[in-house]
Tab-separated table of C-alpha atoms in Angstrom:
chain	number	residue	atom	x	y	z
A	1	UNK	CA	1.710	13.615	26.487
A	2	UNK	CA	0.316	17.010	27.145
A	3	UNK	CA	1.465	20.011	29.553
A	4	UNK	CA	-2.506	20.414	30.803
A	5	UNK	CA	-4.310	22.850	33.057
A	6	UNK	CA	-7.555	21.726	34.583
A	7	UNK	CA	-10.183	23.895	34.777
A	8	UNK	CA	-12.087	23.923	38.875
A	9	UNK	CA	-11.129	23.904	42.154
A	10	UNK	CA	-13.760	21.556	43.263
A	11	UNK	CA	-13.873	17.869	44.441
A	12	UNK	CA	-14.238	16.849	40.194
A	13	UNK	CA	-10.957	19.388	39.754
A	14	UNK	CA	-9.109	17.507	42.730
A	15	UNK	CA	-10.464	13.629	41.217
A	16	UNK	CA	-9.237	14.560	37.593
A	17	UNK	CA	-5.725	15.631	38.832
A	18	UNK	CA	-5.475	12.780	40.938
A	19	UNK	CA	-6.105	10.695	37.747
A	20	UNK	CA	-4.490	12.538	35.456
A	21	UNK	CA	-1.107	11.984	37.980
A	22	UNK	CA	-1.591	8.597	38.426
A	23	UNK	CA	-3.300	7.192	35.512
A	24	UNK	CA	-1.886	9.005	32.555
A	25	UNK	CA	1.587	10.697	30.851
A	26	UNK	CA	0.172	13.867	30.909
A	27	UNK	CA	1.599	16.565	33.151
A	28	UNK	CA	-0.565	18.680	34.993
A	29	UNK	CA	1.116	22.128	35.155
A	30	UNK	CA	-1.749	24.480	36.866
A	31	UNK	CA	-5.298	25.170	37.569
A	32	UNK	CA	-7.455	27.506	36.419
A	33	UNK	CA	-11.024	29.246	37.093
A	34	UNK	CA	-12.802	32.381	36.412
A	35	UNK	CA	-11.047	35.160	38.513
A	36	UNK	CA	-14.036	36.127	40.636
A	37	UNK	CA	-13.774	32.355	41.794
A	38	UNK	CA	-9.650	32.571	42.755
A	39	UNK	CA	-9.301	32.894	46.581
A	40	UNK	CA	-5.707	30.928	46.698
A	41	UNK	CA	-3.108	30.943	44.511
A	42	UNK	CA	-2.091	27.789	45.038
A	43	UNK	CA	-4.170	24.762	44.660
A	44	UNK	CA	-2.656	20.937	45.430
A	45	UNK	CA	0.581	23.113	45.263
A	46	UNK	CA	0.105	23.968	41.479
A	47	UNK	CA	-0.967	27.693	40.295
A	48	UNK	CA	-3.871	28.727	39.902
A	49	UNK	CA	-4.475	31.722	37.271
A	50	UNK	CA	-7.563	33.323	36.481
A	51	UNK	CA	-9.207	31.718	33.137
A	52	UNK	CA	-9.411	35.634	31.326
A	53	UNK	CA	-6.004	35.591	31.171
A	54	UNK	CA	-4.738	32.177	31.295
A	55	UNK	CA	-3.141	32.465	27.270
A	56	UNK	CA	-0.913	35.127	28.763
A	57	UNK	CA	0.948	32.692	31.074
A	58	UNK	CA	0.208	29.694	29.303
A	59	UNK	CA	-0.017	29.805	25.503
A	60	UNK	CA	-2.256	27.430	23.823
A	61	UNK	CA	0.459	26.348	21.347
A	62	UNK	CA	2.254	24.939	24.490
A	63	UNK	CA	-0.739	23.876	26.563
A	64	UNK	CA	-4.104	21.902	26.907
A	65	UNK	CA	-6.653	22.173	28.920
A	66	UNK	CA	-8.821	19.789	30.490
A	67	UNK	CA	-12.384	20.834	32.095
A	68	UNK	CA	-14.271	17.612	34.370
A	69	UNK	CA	-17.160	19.773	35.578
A	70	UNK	CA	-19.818	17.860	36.315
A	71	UNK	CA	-23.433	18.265	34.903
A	72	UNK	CA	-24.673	21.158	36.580
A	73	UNK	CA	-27.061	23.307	34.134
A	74	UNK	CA	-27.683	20.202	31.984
A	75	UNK	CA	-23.997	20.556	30.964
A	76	UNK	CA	-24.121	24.118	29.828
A	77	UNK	CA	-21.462	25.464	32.288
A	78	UNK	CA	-19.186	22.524	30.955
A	79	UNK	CA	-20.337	23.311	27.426
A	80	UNK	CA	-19.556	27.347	27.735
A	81	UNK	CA	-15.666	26.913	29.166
A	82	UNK	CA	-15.224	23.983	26.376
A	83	UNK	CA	-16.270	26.772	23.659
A	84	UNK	CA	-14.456	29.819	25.390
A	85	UNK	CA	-10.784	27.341	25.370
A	86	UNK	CA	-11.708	26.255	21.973
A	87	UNK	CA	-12.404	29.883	21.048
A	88	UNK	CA	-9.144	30.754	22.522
A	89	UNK	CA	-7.014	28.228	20.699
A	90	UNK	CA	-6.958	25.409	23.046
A	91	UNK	CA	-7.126	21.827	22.245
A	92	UNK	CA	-8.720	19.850	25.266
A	93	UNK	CA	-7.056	16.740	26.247
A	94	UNK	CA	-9.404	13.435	27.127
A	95	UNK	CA	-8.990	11.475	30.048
A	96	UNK	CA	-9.883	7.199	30.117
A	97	UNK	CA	-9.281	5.154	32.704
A	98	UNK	CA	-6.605	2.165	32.210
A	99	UNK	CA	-9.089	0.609	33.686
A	100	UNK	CA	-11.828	1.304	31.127
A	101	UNK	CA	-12.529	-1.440	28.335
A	102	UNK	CA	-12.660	0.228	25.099
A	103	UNK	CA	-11.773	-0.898	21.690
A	104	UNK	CA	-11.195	1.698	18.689
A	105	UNK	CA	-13.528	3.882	19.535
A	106	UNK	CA	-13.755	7.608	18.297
A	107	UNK	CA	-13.687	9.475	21.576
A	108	UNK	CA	-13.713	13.451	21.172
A	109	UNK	CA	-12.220	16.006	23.024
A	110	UNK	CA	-12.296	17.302	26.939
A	111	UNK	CA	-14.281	13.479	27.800
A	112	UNK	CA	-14.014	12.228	31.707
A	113	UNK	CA	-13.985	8.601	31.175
A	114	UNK	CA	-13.791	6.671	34.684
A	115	UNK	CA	-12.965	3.288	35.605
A	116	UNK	CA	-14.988	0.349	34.789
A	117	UNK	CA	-16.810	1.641	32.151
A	118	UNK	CA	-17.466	-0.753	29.185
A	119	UNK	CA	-17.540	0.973	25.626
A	120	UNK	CA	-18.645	-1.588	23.189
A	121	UNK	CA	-17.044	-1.425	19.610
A	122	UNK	CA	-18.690	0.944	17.021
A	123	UNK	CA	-19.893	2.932	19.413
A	124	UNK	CA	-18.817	7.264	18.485
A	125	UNK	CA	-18.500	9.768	21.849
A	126	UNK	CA	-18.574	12.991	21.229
A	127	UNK	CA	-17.115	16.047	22.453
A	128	UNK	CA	-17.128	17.088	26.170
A	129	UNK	CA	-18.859	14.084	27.421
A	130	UNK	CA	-18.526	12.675	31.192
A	131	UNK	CA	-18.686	9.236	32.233
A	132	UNK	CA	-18.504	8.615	35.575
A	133	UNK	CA	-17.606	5.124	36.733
A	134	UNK	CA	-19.133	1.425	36.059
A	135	UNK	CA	-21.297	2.512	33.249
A	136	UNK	CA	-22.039	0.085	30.229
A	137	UNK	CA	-22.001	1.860	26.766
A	138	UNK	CA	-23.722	-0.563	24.357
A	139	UNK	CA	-22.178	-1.386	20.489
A	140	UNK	CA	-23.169	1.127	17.615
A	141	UNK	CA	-24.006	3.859	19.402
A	142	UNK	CA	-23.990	7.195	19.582
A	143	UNK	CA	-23.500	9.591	22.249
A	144	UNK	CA	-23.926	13.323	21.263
A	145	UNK	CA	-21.380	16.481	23.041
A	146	UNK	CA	-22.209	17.799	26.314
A	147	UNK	CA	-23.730	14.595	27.889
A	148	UNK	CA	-23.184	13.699	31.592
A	149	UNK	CA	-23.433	9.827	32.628
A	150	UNK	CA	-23.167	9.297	36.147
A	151	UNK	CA	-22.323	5.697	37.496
A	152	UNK	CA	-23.486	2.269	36.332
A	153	UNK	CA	-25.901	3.159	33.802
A	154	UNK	CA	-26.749	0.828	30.900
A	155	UNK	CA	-27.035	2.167	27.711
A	156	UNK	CA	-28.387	-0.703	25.066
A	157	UNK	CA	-27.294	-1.171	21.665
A	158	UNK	CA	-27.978	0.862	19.241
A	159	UNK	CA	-28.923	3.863	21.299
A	160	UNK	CA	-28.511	7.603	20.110
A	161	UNK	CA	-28.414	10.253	22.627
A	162	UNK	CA	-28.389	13.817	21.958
A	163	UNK	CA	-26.628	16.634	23.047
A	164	UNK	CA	-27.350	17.995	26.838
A	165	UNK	CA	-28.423	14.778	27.926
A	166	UNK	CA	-28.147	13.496	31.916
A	167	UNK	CA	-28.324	10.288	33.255
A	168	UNK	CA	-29.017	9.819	36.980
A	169	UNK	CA	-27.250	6.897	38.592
A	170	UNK	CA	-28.693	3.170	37.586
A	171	UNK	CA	-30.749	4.409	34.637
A	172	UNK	CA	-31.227	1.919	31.924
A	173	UNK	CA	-31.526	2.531	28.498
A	174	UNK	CA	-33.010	0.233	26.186
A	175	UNK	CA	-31.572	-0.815	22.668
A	176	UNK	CA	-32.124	1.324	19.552
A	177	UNK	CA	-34.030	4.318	21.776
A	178	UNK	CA	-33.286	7.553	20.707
A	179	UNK	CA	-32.655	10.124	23.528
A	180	UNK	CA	-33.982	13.618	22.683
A	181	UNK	CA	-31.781	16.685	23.541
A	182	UNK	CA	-31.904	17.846	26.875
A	183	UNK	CA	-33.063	14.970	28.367
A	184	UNK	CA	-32.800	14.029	32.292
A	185	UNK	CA	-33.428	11.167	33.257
A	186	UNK	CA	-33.397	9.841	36.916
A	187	UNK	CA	-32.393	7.195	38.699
């Protein structure tokens, strides 16, 4: 269990608290966004501190953070507060569903795994990846940092995707394709 503070104040922000409280031991402690985006100091009754100075009040020895953005900039904004929390000491917390099927998976850090997703075995996830709900991740796979699947897309076996990758809802992958970086593709 982690003392967490979730990066947004949007919709995604609001879903991955209401997860994280209902669906996990972590403890969600306070929000936080770039202080040119704070116009409350309160958000679903929790603080809300600006991210420049959120190591003052919250020490990343004591805390995690947890960023659900969605894919907006081909994951880019996502990808920039992951490195600026890393680069300030911060370990990111991952969030799956109970009501995901995984097996032993390696998972990375600051993933947004939603329910009903399938995750084959021997299939790696990188770092800062989203996976929005109903999705099918096919065995021995690989799915690169700073991807963005939205829901029920199939991804075959054997697939590698690279980084910056975004999958619109219902797109199919077929098995043993190779994905190149920066790739959208739509539903």
């Amino acid at each position: 269990m982690a003392k967490v503070i979730i990066f947004g104040l949007s919709d995604t922000a609001e879903l991955a608290y209401y997860y994280l409280k209902s669906d996990s031991l972590h403890e969600i402690v306070a929000f936080t966004v770039n202080k040119s985006f704070i116009k409350e100091n309160f958000f679903k009754d929790l603080p809300v501190v600006p991210f420049e100075d959120i190591s003052k009040t919250y020490p990343p020895s004591k805390f995690s953070l947890f960023a659900p953005m969605t894919g907006k900039n081909m994951n880019r904004d996502r990808e920039k507060v992951f490195l600026e929390g890393k680069s300030l000491g911060y370990n990111f917390i991952s969030y799956i569903s109970s009501k995901a099927t995984v097996f032993d998976n390696e998972i990375g850090e600051n993933c947004f795994i939603l329910e009903d997703n399938t995750i084959q075995p021997f299939t790696k996830i990188g770092n800062n990846v989203v996976l929005w709900s109903g999705n099918h991740i096919g065995h021995h796979g690989l799915i690169k940092d700073h991807v963005f699947f939205t829901s029920h897309v199939v991804m075959s076996g054997n697939c590698f995707i690279e980084s910056y990758s975004f999958f619109g809802v219902n797109s199919t992958i077929r098995d043993c394709s190779k994905i190149s970086k920066g790739t959208f593709l739509a539903m």
